[in-house]
Short mmCIF file of C-alpha atoms and ligand atoms in Angstrom, two decimals:
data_model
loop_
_atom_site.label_atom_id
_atom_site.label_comp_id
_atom_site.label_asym_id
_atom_site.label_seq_id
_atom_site.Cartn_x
_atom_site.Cartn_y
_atom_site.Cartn_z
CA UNK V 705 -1.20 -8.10 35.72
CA UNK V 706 -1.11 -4.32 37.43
CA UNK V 707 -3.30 -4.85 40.31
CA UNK V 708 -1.88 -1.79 42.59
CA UNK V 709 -2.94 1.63 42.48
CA UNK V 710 -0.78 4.14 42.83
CA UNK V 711 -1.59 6.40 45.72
CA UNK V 712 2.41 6.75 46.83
CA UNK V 713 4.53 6.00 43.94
CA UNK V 714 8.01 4.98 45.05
CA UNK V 715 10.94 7.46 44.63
CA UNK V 716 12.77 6.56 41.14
CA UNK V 717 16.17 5.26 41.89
CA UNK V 718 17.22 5.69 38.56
CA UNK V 719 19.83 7.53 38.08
CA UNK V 720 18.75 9.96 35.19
CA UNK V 721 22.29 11.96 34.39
CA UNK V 722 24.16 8.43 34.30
CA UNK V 723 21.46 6.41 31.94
CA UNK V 724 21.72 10.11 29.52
CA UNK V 725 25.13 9.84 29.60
CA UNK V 726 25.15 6.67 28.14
CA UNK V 727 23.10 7.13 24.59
CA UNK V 728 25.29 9.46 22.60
CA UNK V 729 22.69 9.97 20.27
CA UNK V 730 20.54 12.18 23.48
CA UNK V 731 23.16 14.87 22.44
CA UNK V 732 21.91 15.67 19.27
CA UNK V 733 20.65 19.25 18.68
CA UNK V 734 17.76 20.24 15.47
CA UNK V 735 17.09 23.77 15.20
CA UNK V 736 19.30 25.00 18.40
CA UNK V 737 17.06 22.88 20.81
CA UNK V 738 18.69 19.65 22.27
CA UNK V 739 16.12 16.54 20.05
CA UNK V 740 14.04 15.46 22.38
CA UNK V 741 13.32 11.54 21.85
CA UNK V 742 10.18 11.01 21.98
CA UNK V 743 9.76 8.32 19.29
CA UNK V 744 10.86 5.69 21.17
CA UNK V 745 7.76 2.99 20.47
CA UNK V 746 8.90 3.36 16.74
CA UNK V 747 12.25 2.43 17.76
CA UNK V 748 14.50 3.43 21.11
CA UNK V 749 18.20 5.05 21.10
CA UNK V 750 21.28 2.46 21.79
CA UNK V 751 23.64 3.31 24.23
CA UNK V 752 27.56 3.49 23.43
CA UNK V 753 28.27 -0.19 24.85
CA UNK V 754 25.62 -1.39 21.92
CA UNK V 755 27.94 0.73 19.24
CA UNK V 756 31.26 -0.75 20.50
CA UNK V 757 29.82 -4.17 20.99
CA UNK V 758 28.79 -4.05 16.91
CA UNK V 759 31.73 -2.35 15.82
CA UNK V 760 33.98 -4.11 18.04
CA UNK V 761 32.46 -7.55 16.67
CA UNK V 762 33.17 -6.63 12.82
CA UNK V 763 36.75 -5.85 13.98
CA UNK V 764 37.99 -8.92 15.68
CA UNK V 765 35.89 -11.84 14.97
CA UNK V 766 33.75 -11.24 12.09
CA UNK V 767 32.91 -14.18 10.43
CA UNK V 768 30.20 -17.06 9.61
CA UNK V 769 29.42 -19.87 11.89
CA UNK V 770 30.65 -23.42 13.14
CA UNK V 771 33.88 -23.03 11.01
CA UNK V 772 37.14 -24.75 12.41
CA UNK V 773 39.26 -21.47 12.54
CA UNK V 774 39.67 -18.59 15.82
CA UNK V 775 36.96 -15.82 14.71
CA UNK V 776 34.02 -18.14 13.48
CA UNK V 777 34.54 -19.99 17.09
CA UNK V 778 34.35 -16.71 18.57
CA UNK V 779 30.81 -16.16 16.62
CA UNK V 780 29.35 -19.50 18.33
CA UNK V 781 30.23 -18.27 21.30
CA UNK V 782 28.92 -14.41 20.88
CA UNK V 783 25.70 -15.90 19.90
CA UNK V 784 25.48 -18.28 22.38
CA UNK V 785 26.25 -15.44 24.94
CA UNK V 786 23.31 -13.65 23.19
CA UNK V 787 20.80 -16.54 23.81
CA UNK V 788 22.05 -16.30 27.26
CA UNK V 789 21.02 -12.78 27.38
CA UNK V 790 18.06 -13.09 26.26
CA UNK V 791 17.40 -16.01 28.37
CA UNK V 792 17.76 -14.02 31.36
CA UNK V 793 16.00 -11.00 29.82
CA UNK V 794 12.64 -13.07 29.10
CA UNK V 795 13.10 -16.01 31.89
CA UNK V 796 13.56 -18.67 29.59
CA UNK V 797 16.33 -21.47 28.90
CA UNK V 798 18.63 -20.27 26.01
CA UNK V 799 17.61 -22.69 23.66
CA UNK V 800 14.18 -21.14 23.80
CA UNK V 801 15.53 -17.98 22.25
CA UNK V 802 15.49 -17.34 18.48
CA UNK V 803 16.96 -14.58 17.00
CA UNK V 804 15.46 -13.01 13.50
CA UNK V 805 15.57 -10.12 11.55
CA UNK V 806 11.91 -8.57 13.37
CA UNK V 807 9.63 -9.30 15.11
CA UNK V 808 7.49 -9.42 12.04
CA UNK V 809 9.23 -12.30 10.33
CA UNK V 810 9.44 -14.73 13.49
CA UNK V 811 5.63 -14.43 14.09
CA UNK V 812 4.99 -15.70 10.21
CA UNK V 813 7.81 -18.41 11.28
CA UNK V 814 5.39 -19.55 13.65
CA UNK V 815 1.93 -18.89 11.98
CA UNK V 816 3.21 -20.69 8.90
CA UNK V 817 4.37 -23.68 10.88
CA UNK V 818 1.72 -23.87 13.03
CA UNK V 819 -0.76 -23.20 10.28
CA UNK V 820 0.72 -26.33 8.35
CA UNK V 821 -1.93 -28.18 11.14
CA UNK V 822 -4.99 -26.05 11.02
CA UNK V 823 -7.53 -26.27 8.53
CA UNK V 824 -11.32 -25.72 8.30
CA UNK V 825 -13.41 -25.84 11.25
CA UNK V 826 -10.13 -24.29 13.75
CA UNK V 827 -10.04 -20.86 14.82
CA UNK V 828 -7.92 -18.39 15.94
CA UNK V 829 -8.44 -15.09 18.31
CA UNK V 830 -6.84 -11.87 18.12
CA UNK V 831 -7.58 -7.87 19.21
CA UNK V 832 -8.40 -4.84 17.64
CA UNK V 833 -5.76 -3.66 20.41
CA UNK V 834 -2.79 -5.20 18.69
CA UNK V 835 -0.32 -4.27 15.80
CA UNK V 836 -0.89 -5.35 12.75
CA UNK V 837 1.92 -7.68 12.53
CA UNK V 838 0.20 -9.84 15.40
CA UNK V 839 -2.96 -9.88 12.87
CA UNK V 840 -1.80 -10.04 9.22
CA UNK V 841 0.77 -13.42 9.82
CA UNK V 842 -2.25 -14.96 11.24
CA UNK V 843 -4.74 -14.06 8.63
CA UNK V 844 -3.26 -15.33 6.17
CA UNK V 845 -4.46 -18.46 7.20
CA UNK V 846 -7.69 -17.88 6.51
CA UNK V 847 -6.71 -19.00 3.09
CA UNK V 848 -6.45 -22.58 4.86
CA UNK V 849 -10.08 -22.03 5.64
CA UNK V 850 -9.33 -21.10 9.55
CA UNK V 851 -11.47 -18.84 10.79
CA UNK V 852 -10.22 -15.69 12.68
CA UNK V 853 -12.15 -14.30 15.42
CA UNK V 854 -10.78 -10.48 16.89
CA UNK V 855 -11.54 -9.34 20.40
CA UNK V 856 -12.87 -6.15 20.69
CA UNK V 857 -12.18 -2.85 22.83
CA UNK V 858 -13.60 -0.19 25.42
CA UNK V 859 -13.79 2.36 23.20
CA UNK V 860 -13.69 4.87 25.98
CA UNK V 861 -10.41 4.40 27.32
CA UNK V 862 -9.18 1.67 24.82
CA UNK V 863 -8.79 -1.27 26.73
CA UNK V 864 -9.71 -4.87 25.71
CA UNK V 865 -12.93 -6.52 26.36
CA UNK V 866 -11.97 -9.54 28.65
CA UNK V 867 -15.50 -10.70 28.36
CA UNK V 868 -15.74 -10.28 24.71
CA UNK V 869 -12.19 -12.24 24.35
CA UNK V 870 -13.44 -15.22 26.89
CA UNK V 871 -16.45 -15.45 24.68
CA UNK V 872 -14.51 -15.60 21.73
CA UNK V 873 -12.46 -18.61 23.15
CA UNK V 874 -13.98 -21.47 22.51
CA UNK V 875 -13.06 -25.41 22.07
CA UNK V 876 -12.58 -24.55 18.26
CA UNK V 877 -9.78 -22.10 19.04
CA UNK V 878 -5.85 -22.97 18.02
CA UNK V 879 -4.22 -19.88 18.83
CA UNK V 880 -5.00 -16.97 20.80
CA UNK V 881 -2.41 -14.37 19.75
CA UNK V 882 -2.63 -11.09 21.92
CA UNK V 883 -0.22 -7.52 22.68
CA UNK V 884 0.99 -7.08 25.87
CA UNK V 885 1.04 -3.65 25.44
CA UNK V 886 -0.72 -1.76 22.48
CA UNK V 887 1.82 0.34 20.79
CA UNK V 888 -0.67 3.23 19.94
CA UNK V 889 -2.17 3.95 23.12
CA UNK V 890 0.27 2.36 25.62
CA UNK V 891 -2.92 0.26 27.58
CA UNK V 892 -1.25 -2.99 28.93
CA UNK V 893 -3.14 -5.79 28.60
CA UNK V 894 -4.06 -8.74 31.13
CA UNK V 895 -1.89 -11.03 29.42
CA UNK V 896 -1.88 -14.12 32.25
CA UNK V 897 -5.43 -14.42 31.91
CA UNK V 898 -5.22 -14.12 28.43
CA UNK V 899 -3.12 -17.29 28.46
CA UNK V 900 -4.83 -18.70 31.00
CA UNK V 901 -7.83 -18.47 28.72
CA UNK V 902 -6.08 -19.65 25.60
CA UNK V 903 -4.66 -22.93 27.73
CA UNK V 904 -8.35 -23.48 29.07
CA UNK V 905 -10.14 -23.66 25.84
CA UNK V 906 -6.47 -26.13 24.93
CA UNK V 907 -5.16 -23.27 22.62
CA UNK V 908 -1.69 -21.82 22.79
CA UNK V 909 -1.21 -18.74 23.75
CA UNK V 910 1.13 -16.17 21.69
CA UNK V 911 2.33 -12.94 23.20
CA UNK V 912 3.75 -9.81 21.06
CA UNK V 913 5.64 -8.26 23.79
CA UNK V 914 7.31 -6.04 21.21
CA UNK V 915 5.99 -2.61 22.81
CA UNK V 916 5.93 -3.73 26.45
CA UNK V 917 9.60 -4.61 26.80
CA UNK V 918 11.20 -1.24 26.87
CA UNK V 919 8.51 -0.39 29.92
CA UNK V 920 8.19 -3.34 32.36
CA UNK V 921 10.25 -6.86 33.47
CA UNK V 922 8.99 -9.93 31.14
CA UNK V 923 8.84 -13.42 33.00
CA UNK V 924 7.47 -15.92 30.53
CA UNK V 925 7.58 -19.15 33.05
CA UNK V 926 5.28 -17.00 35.04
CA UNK V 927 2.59 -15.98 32.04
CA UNK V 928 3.35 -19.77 31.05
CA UNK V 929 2.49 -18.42 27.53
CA UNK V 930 3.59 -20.44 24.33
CA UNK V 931 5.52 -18.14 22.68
CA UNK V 932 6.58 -14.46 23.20
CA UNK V 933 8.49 -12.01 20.61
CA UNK V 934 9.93 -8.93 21.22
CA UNK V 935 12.37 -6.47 18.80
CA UNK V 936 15.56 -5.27 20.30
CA UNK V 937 15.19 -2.28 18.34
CA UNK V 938 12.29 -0.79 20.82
CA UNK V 939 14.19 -1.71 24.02
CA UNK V 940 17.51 0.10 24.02
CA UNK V 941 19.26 -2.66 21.30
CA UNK V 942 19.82 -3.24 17.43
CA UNK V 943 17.37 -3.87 14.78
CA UNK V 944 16.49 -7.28 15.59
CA UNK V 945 13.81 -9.55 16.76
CA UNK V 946 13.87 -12.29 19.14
CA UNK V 947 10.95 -15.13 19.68
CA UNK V 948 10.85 -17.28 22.59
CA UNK V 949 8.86 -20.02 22.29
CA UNK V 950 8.28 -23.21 24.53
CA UNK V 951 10.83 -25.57 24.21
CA UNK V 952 8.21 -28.65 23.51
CA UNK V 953 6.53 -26.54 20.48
CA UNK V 954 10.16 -25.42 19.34
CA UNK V 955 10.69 -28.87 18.74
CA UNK V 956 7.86 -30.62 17.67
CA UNK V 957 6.23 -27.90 14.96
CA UNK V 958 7.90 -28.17 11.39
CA UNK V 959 9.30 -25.04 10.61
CA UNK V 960 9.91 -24.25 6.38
CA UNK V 961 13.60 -24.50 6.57
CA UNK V 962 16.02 -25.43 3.94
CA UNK V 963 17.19 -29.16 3.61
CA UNK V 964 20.35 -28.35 4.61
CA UNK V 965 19.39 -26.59 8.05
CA UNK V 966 20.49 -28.66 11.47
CA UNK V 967 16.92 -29.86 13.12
CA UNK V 968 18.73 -28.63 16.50
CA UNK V 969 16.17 -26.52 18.95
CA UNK V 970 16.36 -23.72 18.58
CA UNK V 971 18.61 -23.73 15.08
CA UNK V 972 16.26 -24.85 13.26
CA UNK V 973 14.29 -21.89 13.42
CA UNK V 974 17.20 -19.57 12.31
CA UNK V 975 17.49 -19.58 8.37
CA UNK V 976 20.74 -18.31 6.74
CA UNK V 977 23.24 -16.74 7.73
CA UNK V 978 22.39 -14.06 10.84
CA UNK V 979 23.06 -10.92 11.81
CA UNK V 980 26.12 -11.49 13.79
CA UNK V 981 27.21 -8.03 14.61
CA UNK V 982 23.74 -7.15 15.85
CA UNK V 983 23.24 -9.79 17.85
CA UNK V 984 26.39 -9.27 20.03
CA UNK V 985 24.67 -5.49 20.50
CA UNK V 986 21.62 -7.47 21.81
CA UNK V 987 23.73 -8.82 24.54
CA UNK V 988 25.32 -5.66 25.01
CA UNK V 989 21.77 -3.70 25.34
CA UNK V 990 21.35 -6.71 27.97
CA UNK V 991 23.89 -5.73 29.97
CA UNK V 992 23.30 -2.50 29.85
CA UNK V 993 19.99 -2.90 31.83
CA UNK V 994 21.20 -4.98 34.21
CA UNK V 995 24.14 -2.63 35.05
CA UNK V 996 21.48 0.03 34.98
CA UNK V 997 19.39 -2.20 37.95
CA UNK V 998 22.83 -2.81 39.92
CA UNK V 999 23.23 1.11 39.87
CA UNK V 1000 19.72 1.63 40.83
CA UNK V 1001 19.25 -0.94 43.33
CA UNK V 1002 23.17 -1.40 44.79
CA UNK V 1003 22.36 -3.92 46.84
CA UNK V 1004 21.35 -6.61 44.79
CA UNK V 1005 24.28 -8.53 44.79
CA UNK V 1006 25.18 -7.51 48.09
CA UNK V 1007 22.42 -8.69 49.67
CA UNK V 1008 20.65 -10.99 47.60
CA UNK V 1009 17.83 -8.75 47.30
CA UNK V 1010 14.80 -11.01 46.07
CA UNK V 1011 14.03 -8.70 43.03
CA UNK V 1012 10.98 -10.78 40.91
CA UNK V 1013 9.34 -9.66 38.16
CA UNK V 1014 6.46 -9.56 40.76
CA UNK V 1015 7.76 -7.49 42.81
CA UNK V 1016 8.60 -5.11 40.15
CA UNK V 1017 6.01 -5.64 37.29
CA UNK V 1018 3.38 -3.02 36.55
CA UNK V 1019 1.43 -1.93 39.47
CA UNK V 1020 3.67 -4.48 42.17
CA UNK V 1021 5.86 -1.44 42.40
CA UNK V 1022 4.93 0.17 45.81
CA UNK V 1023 5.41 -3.21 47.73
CA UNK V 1024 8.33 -3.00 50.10
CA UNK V 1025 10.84 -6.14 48.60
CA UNK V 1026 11.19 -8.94 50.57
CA UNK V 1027 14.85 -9.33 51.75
CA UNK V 1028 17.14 -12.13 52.90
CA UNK V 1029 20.56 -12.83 53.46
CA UNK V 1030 21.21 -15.15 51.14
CA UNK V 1031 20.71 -15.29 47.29
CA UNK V 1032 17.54 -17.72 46.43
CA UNK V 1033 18.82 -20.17 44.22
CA UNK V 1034 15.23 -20.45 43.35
CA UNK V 1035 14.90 -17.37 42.04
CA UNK V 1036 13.10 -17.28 38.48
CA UNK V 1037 16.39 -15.92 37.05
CA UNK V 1038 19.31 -16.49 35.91
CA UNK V 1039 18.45 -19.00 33.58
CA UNK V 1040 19.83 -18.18 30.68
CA UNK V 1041 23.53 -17.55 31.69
CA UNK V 1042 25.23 -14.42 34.04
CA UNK V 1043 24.70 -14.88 37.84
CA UNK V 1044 22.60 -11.97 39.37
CA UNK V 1045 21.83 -10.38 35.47
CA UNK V 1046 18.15 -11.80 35.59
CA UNK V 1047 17.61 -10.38 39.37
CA UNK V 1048 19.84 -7.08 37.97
CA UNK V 1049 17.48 -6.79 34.55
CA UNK V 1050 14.04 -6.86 37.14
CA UNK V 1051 15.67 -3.96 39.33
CA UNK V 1052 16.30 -2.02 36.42
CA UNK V 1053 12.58 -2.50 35.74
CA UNK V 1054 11.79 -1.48 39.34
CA UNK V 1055 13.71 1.91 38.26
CA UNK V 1056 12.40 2.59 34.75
CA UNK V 1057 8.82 1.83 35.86
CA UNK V 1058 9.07 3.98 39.00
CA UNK V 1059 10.78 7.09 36.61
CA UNK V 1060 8.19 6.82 33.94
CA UNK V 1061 5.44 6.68 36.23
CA UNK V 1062 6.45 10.22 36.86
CA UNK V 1063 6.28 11.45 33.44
CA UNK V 1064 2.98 9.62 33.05
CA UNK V 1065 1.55 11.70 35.70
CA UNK V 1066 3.38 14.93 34.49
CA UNK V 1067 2.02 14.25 31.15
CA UNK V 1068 -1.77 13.19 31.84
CA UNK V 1069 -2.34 16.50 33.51
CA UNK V 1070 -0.40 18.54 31.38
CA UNK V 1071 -2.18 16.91 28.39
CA UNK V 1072 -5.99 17.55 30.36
CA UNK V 1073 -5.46 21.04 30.78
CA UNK V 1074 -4.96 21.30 26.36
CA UNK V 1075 -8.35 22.78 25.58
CA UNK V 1076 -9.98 20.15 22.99
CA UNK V 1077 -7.23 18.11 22.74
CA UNK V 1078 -8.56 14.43 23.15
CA UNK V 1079 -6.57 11.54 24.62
CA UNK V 1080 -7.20 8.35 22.91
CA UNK V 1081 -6.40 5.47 26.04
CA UNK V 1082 -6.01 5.48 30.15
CA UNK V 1083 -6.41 9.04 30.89
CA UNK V 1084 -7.42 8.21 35.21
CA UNK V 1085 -4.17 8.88 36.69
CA UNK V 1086 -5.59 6.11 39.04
CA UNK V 1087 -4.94 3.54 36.59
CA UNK V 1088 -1.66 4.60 35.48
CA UNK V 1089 -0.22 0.83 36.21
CA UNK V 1090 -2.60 -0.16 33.06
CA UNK V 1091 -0.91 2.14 31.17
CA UNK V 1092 2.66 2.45 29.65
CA UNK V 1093 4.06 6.46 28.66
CA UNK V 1094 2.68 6.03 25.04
CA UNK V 1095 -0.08 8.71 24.63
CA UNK V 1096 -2.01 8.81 21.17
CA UNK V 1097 -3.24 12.06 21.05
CA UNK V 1098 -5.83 14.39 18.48
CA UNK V 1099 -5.82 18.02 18.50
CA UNK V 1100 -9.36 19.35 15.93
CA UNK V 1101 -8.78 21.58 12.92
CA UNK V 1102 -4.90 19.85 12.96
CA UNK V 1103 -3.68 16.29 11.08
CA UNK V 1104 -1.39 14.55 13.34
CA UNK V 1105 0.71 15.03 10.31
CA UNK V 1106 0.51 19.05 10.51
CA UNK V 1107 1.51 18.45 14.58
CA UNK V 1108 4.31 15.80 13.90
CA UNK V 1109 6.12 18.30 11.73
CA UNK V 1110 5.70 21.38 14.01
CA UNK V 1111 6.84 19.70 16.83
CA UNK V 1112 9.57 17.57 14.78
CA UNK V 1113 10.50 21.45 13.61
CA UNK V 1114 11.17 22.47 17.41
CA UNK V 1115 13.44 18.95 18.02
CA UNK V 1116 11.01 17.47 19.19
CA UNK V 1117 10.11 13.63 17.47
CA UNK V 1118 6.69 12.12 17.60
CA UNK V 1119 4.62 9.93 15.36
CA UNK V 1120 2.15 10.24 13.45
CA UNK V 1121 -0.87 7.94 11.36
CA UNK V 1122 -1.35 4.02 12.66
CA UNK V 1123 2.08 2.86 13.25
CA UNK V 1124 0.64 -0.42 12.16
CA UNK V 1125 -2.18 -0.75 14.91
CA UNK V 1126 -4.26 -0.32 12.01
CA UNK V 1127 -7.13 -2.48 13.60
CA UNK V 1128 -7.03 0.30 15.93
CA UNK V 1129 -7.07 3.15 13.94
CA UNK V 1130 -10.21 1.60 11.57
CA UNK V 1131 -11.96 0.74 14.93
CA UNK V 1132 -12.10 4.12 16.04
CA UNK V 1133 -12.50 6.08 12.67
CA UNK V 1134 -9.40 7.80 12.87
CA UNK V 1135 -7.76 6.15 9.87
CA UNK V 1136 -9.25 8.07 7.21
CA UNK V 1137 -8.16 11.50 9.34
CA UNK V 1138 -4.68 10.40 9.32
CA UNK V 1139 -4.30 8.21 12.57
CA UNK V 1140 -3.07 9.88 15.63
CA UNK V 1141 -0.23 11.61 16.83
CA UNK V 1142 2.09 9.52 19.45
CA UNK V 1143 4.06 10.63 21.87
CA UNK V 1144 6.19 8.16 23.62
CA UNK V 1145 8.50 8.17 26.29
CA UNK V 1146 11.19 5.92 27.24
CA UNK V 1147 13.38 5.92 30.50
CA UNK V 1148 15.97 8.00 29.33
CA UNK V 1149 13.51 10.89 28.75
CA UNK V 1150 13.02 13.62 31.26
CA UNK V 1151 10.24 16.22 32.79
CA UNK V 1152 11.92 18.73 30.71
CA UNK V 1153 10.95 17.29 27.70
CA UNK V 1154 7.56 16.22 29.03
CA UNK V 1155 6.87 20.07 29.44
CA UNK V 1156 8.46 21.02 25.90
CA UNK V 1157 6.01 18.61 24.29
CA UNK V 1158 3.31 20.04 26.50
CA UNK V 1159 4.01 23.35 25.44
CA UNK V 1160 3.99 22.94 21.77
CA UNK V 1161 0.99 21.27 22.14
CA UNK V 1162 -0.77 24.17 23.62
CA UNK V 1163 0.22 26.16 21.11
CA UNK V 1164 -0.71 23.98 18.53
CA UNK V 1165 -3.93 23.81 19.96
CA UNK V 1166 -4.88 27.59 20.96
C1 LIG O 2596 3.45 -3.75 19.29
C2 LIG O 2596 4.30 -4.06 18.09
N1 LIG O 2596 4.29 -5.31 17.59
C3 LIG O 2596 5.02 -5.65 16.53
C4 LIG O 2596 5.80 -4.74 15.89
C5 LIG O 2596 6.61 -5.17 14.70
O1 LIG O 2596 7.93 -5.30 15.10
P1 LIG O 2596 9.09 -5.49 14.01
O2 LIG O 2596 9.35 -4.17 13.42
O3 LIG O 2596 10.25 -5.99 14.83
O4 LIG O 2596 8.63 -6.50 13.02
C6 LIG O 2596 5.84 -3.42 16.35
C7 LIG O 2596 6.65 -2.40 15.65
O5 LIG O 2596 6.43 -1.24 15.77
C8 LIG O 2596 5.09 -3.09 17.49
O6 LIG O 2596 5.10 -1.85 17.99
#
């Protein structure tokens, strides 16, 4: 959880020109005006080592699985190296990683399955915070006769109400399914206690880290949740999704699967035939970020730089690293597969975090000084470490539609309506008036653009 405030925010070690260089797509001009990405919770640019990986991939070993013959060998392997990936991405064994088309579909994998054991008298806990595809695949068990209980929000600065949450946990509750990050307004939520909570009352504890991965290190040994998904598509990868789940509910739930599927943790989770060629971009977007961290932070592997996800997570940031000679064999990472990537993936955190802390703070003043403009979420540059760079933003007399297309006009890519946090939306009345506009940032965007969405605000808005 952030804890930290943020009185001297580290210098970002990330290394702004190289990451640009590496997303071909950054170079693309509308209008005369370079695009400025800023659309990234919808979905984040890939850089080239994703394109090659995928194109590479249908070139040389394109085929289906477990088959006795060279390029269908080299397929087990890619996706093993994949689970590895992952592995070290989330801090999980690889057989605790499933891959699936979204994030969407693996979360009714699991609410169906787990949903086969609930009936009247359970009940299940969500937020008004989260996305709507960490609500619907739960609902629909209602139609089982579980009851659904949802959490509910400060509605001045959008946060979730701990208390109300706790209260809502009781001996009766299954599940408690929760964001880590909402996706609209960018708060970050307390997601250890959550599961600490959820494990209390003897629930599980599931964790859409879908719009938190792109912004800050994931450690799921650490949350000790249940199960955690995440879409490469919002952190720097293909269109995929990717569940990790505990390897004791991975095997003893009954997924739907066909009769022919292996009963192998974690196969039998993955129906038909995959996306191959993405997922050998997911372990390319991987390495990516960890090469990012060893470029940020050289002396990693030098050194053996302890670099945690506490050290780096959310609002651990200014805390000097502890140091030793020696690399910890200890150390939460590495799981999954590569020496060093897992330490490598949390420095590239410490980086990212520290860079869009910057444009946080650019933007939340910029944004203050917009006469009438209102900010929906964290506006206290104080409590920037609850925060990620996604600002959902209202301008009166203007849809978000009306500002989404001027800006999008100028190169310049926003949202705008309830990206699915629909809960969200209806909770604060904004639905019928078409939602908000978002603005999100990623690490590859710069104070440049910060200002050039700034600016078209203002004139939006005078
Ligand atoms: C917070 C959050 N959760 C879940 C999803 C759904 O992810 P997917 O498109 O992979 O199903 C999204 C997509 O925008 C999201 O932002």
């Amino acid at each position: 959880m952030p804890h930290s405030t943020l009185e001297a925010a580290p210098t970002s070690h990330l290394d702004l020109s190289w990451v640009r260089s590496q997303f071909p797509s950054l170079s693309l001009e509308v209008n005369g005006r370079h695009a400025a990405f800023l659309d990234g919770p919808g979905g984040t640019q890939v850089p080239q080592r994703v394109i090659d990986a995928i194109s590479e991939y249908l070139r040389t070993s394109n085929a289906n699985t477990a088959g006795a013959y060279a390029t269908s060998r080299r397929t087990d392997q890619m996706i093993a190296d994949a689970r590895a990936a992952m592995a070290d991405f989330v801090g999980c064994n690889s057989e605790e990683i499933i891959f699936g088309p979204n994030m969407t579909s693996l979360t009714y994998a699991i609410s169906r399955a787990i949903g086969r054991e609930l009936g009247p008298g359970d009940e299940i806990v969500l937020t008004h915070l989260d996305h709507d595809a960490n609500i619907s695949p739960w609902r629909a068990l209602e139609e089982r006769g579980v009851k659904v209980q949802i959490a509910d929000i400060h509605e001045e600065h959008c946060t979730l109400d701990m208390d109300d949450l706790a209260r809502k946990i009781t001996p009766r509750t299954r599940v408690v399914a929760a964001g880590y990050a909402s996706n609209a307004v960018g708060t970050i939520n307390d997601v250890k206690t959550i599961v600490r909570l959820a494990h209390e009352a003897g629930a599980m504890a599931f964790i859409d880290a879908v719009h938190y991965a792109p912004h800050g290190p994931i450690d799921v040994r650490d949350l000790d949740c249940d199960f955690l998904a995440c879409s490469t598509y919002k952190f720097f990868g293909p269109h995929m999704g990717v569940l990790c789940g505990k390897r004791e509910h991975l095997a003893r739930l009954h997924p739907y699967k066909l009769r022919a599927n292996t009963n192998a943790v974690p196969q039998r989770w993955e129906w038909g035939t995959l996306n191959h060629e993405c997922i050998t971009g997911i372990n390319a977007c991987v390495e990516y970020l960890a090469e990012l961290g060893r470029r940020s932070y050289g002396d990693v592997q030098r050194v053996g730089h302890r670099e945690t996800v506490a050290d780096v997570g959310t609002g651990a940031l200014a805390r000097p690293a502890e140091r030793s000679s020696a690399p910890d064999p200890n150390l939460p990472g590495n799981v999954g597969g590569s020496p060093g990537r897992r330490q490598a993936i949390c420095s590239a955190y410490r980086a990212i975090r520290a860079h869009e802390r910057g444009l946080m703070h650019r933007m939340l003043s910029g944004l203050a000084e917009i006469p009438g403009l209102r900010l929906y979420g964290i506006a206290d540059p104080a409590r920037i470490d609850f925060r990620c760079p996604t600002f959902a933003v209202r301008i009166p007399g203007h849809t978000p539609l009306a500002v989404a297309t001027k800006l999008g006009d100028q190169g310049i890519f926003t949202w705008d309506g309830n990206y699915y946090a629909l809960n969200l939306t209806e909770r604060l009345g904004v639905e019928p008036d078409g939602g908000f506009l978002r603005i999100g940032f990623v690490h590859y965007n710069t104070e440049e653009e910060v200002d050039r969405v700034l600016e078209g605000l203002r004139r939006v808005a005078s």
